[in-house]
Coordinates of C-alpha atoms in Angstrom, one line a residue:
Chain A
X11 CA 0.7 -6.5 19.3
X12 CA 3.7 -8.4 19.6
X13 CA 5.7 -9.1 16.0
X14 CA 8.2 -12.0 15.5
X15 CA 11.7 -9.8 15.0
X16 CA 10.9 -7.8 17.9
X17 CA 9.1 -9.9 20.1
X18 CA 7.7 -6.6 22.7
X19 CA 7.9 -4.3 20.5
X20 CA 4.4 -3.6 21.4
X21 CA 2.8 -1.9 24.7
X22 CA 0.7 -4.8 26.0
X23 CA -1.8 -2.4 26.9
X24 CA -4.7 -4.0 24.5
X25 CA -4.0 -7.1 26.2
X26 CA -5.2 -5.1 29.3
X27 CA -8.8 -3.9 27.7
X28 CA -10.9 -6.5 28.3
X29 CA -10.6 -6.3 31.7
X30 CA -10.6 -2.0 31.8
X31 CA -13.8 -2.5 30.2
X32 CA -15.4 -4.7 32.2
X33 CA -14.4 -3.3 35.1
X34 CA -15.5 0.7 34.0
X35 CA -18.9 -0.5 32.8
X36 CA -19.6 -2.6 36.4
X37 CA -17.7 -1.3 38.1
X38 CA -16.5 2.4 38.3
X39 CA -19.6 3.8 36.3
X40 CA -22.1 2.2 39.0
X41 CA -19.8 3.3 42.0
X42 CA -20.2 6.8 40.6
X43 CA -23.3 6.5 39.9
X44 CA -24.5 5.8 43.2
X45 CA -22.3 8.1 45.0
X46 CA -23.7 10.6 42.9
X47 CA -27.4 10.0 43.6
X48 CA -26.7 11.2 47.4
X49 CA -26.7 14.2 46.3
X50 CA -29.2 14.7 43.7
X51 CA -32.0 12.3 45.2
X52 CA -34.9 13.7 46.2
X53 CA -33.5 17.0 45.3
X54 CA -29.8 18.5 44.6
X55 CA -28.1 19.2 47.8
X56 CA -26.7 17.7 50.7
X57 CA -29.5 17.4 53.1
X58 CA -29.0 13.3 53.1
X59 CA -25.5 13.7 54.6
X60 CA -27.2 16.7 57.1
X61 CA -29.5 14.1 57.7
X62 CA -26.8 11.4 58.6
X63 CA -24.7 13.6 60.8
X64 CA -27.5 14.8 62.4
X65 CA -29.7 12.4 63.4
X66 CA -29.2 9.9 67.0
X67 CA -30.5 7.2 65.5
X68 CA -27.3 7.1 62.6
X69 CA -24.9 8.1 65.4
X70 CA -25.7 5.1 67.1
X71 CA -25.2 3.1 63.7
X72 CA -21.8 5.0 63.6
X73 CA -21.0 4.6 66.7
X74 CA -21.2 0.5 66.7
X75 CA -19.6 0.3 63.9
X76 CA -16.3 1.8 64.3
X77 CA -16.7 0.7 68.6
X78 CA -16.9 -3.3 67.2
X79 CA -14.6 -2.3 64.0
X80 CA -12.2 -1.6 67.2
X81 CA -12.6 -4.3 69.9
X82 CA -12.5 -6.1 66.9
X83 CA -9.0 -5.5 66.0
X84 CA -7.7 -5.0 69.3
X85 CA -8.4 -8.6 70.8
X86 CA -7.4 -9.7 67.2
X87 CA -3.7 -8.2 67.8
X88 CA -4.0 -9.6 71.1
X89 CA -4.4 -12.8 70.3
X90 CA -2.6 -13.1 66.8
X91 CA 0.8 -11.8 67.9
X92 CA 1.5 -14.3 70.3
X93 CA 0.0 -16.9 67.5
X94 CA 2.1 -15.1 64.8
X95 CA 4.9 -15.2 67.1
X96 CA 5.1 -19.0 67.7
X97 CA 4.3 -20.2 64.1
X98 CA 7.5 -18.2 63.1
X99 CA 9.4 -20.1 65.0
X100 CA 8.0 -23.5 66.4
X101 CA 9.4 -26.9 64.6
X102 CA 7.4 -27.3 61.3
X103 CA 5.6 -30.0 62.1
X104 CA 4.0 -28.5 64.4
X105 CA 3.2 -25.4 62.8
X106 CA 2.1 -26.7 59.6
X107 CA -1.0 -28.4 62.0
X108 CA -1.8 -24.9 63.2
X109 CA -1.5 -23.3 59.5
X110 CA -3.7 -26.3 58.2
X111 CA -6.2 -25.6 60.8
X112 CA -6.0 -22.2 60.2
X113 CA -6.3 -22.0 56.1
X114 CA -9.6 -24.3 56.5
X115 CA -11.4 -21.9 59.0
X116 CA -10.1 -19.2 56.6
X117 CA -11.8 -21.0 53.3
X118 CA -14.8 -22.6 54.8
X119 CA -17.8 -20.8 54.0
X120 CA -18.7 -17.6 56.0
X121 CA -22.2 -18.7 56.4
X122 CA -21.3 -22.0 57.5
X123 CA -19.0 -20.5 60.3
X124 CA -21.4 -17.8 61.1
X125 CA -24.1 -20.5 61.8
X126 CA -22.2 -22.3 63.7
X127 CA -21.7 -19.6 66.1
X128 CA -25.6 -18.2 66.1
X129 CA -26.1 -21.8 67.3
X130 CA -23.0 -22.2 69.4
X131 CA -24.1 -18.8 71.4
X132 CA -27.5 -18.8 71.6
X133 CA -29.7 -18.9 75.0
X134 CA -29.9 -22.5 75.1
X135 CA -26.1 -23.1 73.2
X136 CA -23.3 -25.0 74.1
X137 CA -21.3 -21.9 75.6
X138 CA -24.2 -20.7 77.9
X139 CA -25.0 -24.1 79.5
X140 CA -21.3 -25.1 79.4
X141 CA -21.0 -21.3 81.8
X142 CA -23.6 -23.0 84.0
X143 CA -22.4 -26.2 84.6
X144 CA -19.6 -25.3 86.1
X145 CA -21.6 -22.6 88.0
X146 CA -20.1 -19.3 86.5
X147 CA -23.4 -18.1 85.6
X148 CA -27.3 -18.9 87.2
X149 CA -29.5 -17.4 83.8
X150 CA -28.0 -17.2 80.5
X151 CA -26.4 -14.9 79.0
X152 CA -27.4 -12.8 76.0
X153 CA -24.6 -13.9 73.7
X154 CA -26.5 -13.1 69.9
X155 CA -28.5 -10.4 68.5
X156 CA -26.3 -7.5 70.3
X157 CA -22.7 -6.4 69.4
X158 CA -21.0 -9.5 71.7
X159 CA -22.0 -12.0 69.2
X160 CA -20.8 -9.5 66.8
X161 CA -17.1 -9.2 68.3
X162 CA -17.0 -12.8 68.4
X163 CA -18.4 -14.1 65.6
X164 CA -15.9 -11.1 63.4
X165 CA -13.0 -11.9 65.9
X166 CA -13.0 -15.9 64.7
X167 CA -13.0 -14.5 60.9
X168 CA -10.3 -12.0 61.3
X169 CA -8.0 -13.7 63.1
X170 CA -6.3 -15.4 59.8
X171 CA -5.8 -12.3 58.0
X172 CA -3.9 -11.0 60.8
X173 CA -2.1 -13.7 61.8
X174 CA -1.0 -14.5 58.5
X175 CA 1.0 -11.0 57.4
X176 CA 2.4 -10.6 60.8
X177 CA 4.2 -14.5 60.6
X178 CA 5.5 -13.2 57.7
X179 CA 7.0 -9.6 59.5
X180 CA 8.3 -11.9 62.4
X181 CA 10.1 -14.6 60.2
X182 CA 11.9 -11.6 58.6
X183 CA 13.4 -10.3 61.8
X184 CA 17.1 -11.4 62.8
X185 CA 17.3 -13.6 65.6
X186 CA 21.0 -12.2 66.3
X187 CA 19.2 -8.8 67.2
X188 CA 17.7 -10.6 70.3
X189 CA 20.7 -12.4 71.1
X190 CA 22.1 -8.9 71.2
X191 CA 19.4 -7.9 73.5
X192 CA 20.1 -10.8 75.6
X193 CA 24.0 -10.8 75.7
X194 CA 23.7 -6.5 76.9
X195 CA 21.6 -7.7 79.4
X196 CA 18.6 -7.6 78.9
X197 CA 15.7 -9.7 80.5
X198 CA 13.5 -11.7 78.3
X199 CA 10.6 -9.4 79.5
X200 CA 12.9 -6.1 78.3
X201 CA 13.8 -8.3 75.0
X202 CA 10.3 -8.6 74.3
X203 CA 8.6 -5.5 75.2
X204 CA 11.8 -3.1 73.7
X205 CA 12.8 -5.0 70.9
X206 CA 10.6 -7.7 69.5
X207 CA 7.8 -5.9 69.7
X208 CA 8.7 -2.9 68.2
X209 CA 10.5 -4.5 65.3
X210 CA 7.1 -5.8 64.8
X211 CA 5.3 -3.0 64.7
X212 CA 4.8 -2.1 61.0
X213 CA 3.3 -5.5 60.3
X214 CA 0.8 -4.9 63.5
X215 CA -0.1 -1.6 62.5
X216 CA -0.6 -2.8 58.8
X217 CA -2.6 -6.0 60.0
X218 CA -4.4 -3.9 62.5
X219 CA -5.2 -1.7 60.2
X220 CA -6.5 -4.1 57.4
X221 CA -8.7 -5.7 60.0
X222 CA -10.2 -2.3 61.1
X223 CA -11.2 -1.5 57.5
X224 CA -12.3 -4.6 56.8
X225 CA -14.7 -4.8 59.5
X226 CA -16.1 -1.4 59.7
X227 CA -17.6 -2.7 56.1
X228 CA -18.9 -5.8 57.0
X229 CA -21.8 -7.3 56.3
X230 CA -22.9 -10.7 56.8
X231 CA -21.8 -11.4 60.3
X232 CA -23.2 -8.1 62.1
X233 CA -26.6 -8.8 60.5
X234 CA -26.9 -12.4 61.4
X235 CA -25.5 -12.2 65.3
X236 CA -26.1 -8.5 65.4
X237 CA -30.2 -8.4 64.8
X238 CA -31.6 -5.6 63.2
X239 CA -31.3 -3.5 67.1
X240 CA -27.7 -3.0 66.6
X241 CA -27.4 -2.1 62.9
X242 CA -23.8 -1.2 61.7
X243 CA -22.9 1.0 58.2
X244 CA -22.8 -2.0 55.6
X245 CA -26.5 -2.9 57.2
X246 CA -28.0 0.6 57.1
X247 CA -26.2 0.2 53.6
X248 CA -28.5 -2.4 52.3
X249 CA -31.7 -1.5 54.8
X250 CA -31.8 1.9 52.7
X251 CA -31.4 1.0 49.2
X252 CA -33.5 -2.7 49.7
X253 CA -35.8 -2.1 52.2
X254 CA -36.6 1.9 52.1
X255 CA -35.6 2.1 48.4
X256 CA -34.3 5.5 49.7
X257 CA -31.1 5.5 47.1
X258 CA -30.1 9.1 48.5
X259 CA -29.5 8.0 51.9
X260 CA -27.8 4.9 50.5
X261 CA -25.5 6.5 48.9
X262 CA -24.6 9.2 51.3
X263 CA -23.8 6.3 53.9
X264 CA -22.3 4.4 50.9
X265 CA -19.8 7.5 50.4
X266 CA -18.9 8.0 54.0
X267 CA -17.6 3.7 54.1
X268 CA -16.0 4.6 51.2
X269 CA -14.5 7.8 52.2
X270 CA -13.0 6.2 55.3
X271 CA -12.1 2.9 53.6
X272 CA -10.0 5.0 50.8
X273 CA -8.4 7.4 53.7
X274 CA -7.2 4.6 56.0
X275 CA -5.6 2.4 52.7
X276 CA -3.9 5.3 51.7
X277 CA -2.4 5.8 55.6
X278 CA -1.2 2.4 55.4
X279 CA 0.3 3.1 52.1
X280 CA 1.7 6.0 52.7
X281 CA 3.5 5.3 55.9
X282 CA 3.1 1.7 57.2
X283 CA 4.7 0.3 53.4
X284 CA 7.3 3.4 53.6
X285 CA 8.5 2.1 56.8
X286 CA 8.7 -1.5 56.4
X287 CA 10.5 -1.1 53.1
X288 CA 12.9 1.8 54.6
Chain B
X19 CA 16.5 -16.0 72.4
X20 CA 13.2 -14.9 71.8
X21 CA 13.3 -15.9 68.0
X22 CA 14.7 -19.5 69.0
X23 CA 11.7 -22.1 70.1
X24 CA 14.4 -24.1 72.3
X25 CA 15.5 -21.4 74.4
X26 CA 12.2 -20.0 75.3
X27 CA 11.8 -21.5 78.6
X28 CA 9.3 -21.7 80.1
X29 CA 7.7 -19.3 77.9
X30 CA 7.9 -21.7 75.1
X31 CA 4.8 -23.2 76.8
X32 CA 3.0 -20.4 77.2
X33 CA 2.6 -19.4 73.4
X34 CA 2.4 -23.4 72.7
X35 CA -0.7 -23.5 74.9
X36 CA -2.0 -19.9 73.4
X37 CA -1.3 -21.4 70.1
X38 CA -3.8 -24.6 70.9
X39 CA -6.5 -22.7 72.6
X40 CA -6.8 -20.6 69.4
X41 CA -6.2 -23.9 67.2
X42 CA -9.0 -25.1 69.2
X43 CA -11.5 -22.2 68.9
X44 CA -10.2 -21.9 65.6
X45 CA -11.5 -25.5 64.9
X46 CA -14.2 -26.2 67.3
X47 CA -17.3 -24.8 65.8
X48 CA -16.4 -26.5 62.1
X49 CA -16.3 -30.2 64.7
X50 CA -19.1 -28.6 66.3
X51 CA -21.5 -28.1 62.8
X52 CA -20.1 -31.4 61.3
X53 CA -21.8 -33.2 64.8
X54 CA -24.4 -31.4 64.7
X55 CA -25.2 -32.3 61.1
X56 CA -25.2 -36.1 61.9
X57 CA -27.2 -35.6 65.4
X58 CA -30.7 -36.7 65.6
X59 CA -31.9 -33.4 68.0
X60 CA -34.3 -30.7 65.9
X61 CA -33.1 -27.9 68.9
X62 CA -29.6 -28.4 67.7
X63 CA -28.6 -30.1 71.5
X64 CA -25.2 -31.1 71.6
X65 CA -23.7 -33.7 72.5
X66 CA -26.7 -34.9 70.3
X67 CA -29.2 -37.9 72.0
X68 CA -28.4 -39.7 69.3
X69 CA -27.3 -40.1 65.5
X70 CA -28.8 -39.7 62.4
X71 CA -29.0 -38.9 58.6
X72 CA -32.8 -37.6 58.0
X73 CA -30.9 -33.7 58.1
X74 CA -28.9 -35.1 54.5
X75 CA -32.0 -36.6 53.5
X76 CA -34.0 -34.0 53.9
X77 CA -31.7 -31.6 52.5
X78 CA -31.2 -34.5 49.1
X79 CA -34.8 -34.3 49.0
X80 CA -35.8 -30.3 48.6
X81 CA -35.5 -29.4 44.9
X82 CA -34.8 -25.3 46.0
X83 CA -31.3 -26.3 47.8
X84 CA -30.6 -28.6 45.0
X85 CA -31.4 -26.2 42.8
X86 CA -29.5 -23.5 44.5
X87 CA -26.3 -26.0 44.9
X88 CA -26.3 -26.3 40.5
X89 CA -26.9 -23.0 39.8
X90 CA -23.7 -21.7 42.3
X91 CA -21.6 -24.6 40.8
X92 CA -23.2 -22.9 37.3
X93 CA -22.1 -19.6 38.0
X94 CA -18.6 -20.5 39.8
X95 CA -17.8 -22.8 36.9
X96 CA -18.7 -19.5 34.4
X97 CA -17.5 -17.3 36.5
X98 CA -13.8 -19.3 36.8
X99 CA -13.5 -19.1 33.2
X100 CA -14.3 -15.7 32.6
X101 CA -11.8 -14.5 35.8
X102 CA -8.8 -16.8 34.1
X103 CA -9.2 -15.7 30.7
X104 CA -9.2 -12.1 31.6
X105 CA -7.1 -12.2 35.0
X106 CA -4.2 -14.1 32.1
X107 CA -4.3 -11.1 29.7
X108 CA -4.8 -8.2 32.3
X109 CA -1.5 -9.6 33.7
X110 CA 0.3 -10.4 30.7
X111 CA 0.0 -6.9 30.0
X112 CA 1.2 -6.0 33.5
X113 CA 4.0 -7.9 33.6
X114 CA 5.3 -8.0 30.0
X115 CA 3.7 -4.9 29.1
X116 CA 5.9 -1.4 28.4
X117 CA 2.9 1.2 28.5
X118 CA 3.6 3.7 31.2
X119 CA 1.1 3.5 33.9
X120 CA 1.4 -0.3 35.1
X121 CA 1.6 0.3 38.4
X122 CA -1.4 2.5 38.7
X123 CA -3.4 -0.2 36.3
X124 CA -2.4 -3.0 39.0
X125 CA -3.9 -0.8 41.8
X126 CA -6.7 -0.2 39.7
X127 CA -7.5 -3.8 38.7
X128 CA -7.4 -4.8 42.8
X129 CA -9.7 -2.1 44.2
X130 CA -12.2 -4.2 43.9
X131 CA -11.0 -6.4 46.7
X132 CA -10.3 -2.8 48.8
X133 CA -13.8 -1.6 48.7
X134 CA -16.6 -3.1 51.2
X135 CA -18.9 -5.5 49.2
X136 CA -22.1 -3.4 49.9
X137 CA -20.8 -0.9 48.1
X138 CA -20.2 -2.7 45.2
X139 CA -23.2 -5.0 45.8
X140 CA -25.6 -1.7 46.5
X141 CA -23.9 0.0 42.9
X142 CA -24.2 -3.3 40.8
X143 CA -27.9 -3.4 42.2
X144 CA -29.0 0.0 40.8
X145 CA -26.8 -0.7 37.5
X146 CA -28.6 -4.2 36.9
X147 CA -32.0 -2.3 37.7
X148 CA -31.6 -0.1 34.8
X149 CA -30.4 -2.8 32.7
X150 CA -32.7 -5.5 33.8
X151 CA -29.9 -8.2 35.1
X152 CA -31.4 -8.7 38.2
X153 CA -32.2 -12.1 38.8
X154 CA -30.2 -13.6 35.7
X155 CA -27.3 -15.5 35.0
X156 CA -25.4 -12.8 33.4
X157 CA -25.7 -10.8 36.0
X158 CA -24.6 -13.4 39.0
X159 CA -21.5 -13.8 36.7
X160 CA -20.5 -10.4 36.3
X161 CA -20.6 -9.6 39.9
X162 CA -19.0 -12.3 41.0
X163 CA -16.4 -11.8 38.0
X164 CA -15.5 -8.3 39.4
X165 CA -14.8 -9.5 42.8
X166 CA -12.8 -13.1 41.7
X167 CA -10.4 -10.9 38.8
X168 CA -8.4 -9.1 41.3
X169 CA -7.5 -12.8 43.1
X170 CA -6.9 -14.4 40.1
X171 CA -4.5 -10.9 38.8
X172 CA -2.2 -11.4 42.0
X173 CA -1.8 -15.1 41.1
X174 CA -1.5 -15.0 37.4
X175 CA 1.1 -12.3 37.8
X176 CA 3.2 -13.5 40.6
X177 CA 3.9 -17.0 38.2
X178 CA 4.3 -14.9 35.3
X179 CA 6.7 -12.8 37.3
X180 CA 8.9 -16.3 38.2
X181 CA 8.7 -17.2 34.9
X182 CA 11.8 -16.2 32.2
X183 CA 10.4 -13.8 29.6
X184 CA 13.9 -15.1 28.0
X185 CA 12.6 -18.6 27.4
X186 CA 9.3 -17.5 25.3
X187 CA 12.3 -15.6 23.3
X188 CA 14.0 -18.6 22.8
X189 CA 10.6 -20.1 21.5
X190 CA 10.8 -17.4 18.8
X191 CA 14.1 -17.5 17.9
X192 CA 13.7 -20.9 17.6
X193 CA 11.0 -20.4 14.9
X194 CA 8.0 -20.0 17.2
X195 CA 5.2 -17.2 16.1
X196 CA 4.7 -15.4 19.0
X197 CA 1.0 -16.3 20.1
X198 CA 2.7 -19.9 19.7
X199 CA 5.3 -18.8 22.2
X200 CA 2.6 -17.8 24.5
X201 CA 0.5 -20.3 24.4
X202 CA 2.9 -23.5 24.2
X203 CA 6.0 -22.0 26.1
X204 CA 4.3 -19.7 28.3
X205 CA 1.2 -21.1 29.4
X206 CA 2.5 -24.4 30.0
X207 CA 5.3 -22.6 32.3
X208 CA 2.5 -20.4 34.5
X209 CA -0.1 -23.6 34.3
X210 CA 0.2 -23.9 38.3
X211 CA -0.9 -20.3 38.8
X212 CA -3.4 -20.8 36.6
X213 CA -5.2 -24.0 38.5
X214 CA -4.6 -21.7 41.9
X215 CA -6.4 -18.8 40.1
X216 CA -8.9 -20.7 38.8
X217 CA -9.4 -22.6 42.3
X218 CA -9.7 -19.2 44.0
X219 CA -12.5 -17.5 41.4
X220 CA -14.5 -20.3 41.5
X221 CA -14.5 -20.6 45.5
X222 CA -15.1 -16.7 45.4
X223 CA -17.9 -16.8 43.7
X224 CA -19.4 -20.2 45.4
X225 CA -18.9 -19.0 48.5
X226 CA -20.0 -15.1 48.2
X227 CA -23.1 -13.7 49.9
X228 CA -23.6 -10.1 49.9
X229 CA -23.2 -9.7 46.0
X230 CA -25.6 -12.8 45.9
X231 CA -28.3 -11.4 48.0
X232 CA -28.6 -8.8 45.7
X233 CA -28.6 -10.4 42.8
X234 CA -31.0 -13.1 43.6
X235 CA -34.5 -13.5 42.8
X236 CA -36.8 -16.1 44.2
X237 CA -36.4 -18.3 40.3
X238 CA -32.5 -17.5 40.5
X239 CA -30.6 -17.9 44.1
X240 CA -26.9 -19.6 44.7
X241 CA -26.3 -22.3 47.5
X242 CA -25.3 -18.9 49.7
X243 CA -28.0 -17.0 49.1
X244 CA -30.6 -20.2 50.3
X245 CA -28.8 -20.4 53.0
X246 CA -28.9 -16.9 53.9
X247 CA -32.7 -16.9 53.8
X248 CA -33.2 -20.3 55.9
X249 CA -30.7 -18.9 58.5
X250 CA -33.0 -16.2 59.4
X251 CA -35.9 -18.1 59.6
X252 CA -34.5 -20.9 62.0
X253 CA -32.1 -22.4 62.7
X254 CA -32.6 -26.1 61.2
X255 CA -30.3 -28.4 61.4
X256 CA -30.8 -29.1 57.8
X257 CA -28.5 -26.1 57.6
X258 CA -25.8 -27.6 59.3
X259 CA -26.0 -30.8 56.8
X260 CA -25.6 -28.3 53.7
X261 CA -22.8 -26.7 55.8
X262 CA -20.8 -30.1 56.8
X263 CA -20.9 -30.7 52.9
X264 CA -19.4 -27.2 52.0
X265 CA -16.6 -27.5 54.2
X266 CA -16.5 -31.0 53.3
X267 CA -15.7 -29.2 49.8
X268 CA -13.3 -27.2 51.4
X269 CA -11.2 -29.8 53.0
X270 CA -11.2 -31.7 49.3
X271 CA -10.1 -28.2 47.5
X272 CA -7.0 -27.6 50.1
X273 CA -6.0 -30.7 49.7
X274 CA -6.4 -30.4 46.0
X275 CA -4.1 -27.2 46.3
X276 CA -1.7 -28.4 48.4
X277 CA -0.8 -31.7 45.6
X278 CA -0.5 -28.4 43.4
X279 CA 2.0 -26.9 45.5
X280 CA 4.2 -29.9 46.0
X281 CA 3.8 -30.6 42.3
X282 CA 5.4 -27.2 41.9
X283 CA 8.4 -27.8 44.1
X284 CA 9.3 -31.0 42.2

């Protein structure tokens, strides 16, 4: 590689292979693989996505999943700009308490937080006999095994990833831009809704977006708060290839995640980074 | 005036008190699992009736989460190895490479960490079928080697991008061979991304599920993959001990990183 009198003389590339490697042999060649079995299993053709398309029961599976993908992210953005807004700016230490608490929701296990909310929202749970104590509600309420649990549950796991990038977007924006706003006049209202926000835009839309993608493929949460009545694409993933070893419709729903996951990544790369770095 | 926390007004306590009720939801059901844990009540009724330990010795006394708890620590250990060692060349050759092509490499190398895990779970699945990896160690550690690399690639390389490529020179000129360079000069000067790397991959890999589920058989499951499978039988609170411990884990790791991070800005 790399020789004494001309210490890069080389490419670095070989230092690279190891990890190519690994990553075409487990990687790419089994992707391909199974993307490629939806249209060769049982036969050649594309009856499996004809089948997807076509089919109510699938539409439904659609349908919650790209309905929970977006409540999802919407009371995510809801919540996180304001968040995102006063971590930019509050003293440190009071900040660095709500960054703390939010890195160790972030890195404690998924499982562990999912739990706590299967237990947290059950029928006999803390929420639902906290609601009837103070008389909001006479029966409880059916807060797991449909797509509220979901929202929630997803909602508490996403809320770092957006909160996180769009602290960063906000720091970044000159404070003497809305002393501007305030010295032509304007209320804080105006200042807020006309200039803050929309100089925080690209970090929303790129936060919103991540969060969208990220739960349209997820997994673990929908199954264990969803039940198996209110499947979304990552479940009807797994119930094919595990449970109805039916590799042709896996992969056909496989290839539609992916086809949607790859679009929207390269919309944020193609205009959201554009803009912010413009 | 709205970027300054002191002139806010009065709607400096507004996002103050948005900022604790999410702090607080944020928090609440990691307090509310750690209780839970310690409380004596099978049906999980909180405030609990009283206190006890018989979920942690329960938990101490069933070989299969034990089990489980070794072979995850097992794997991450492996698994934290393999994602250094490769994640420290893959980005030496990004960063102090000169093939064309590195930018589309870098993107390559982090798709794993774009695509949904089922996908690569499902894929992995069929692959380990044909190759009969189901079920064994090798094959826990390769998936969960995939999914750590791109974590540890965007550490390694941001220190190795902070670091002067002119002070390894210096090494050489100095009389250094080059792998002595690297490995005395360099590595020393990137050591800090290489704990953080090594911190993520092997929390990656302890704490992954869906890649586990697959991979597991009933002789071979990680510490997620038990829990997985008890969660959807009950809900026992014996769950909630094995949970309190993880994020016990947690708490330890972050503080861990943090002594990193201030070692760093000394």
């Amino acid at each position: 590689m790399f020789s004494a009198a001309a210490p890069r003389r080389g490419s670095g590339l070989g230092f690279a292979m190891p990890a190519i490697l690994l990553l075409a042999a487990f990687f790419v060649i089994p992707v391909v693989f199974l993307l490629t079995r939806s249209v060769t299993e049982p036969q050649l053709g594309l009856q499996n996505y004809a089948t997807l398309v076509g089919s109510s029961t699938y539409a439904k599976v659609f349908f919650n999943t790209f309905f929970v993908a977006g409540v999802v992210t919407l009371v995510t953005v809801l919540i996180a700009f304001p968040v995102a807004w006063a971590l930019a700016i509050m003293p440190a230490r009071w900040s660095s308490v709500v960054f703390a608490i939010i890195l160790l929701s972030m890195w404690t296990n998924l499982l562990a937080r999912t739990y706590a909310w299967m237990v947290l929202l059950q029928q006999t749970g803390l929420i639902n006999r906290m609601l009837k104590a103070v008389g909001l509600i006479d029966q409880p309420l059916q807060l797991t095994n449909n797509l509220v649990g979901v929202t929630i549950g997803m909602v508490y796991i996403m809320l770092p990833f957006m909160i996180l990038p769009l602290m960063g977007v906000i720091k970044k924006i000159d404070p003497a831009i809305l002393q501007a706003a305030a010295l032509c006049g304007a209320t804080k209202w105006q200042a807020l809704t006309r200039v803050l926000v929309p100089l925080a835009t690209p970090g929303i839309a790129s936060g919103a977006l991540m969060v969208f993608v990220m739960s349209l493929g997820y997994f673990v949460t929908p199954s264990l708060l969803g039940g198996t009545a209110n499947m979304m694409l990552a479940e009807l993933i797994a119930q094919q290839v595990q449970s109805l070893v039916n590799w042709g419709m896996g992969g056909a729903a496989a290839f539609l995640l992916l086809l949607v996951t790859l679009g929207l990544y390269a919309v944020q790369l193609r205009f959201l980074d554009r803009k912010e770095t413009a | 005036m709205l970027l300054d926390f002191d002139k806010l007004g009065a709607w400096k306590w507004a996002l103050s008190a948005i900022c604790a009720v999410m702090s607080l939801f944020l928090l609440l059901p990691i307090l509310f699992i750690v209780a839970l844990s310690f409380g004596n009540s099978r049906w999980l009724i909180f405030p609990p009736p009283g206190w006890t330990l018989k979920w942690y010795e329960e938990l101490f006394a069933d070989p299969r989460w034990i089990g489980a708890a070794l072979t995850s620590a097992k794997i991450g250990l492996i698994v934290m190895v393999f994602s250094v060692a490769l994640g420290l060349l893959a980005s030496l050759a990004l960063v102090r490479g000169s093939f064309k092509g590195r930018e589309v490499l870098r993107a390559f190398f982090l798709t794993p960490m774009v695509l949904p895990v089922v996908i690569v779970a499902v894929a992995l699945y069929a692959a380990f079928l044909r190759l009969g990896l189901n079920g064994t160690l090798v094959g826990f550690v390769i998936a969960h080697v995939i999914v750590a690399l791109p974590f540890a690639i965007i550490t390694i390389t941001g220190a190795l991008e902070t670091f002067d490529p002119a002070i390894e020179d210096a090494a050489i000129l100095c009389g250094a061979s080059p792998w002595e360079a690297r490995l005395r000069v360099t590595l020393p000067g990137i050591r800090h991304g290489l704990f953080s790397a090594a911190i993520f991959s092997f929390l990656i890999s302890w704490d992954e599920v869906v890649l586990a589920i697959f991979m597991a058989s009933p002789s071979l499951q990680t510490l997620p993959v038990k829990v997985w499978t008890t969660l959807r039988q009950d809900l026992t609170p014996v769950i909630a001990a094995a949970s309190t411990l993880l994020v016990a884990l947690t708490v330890l790791l972050m503080i861990a990183a943090a002594v990193l991070r201030k070692g760093k800005s000394e």
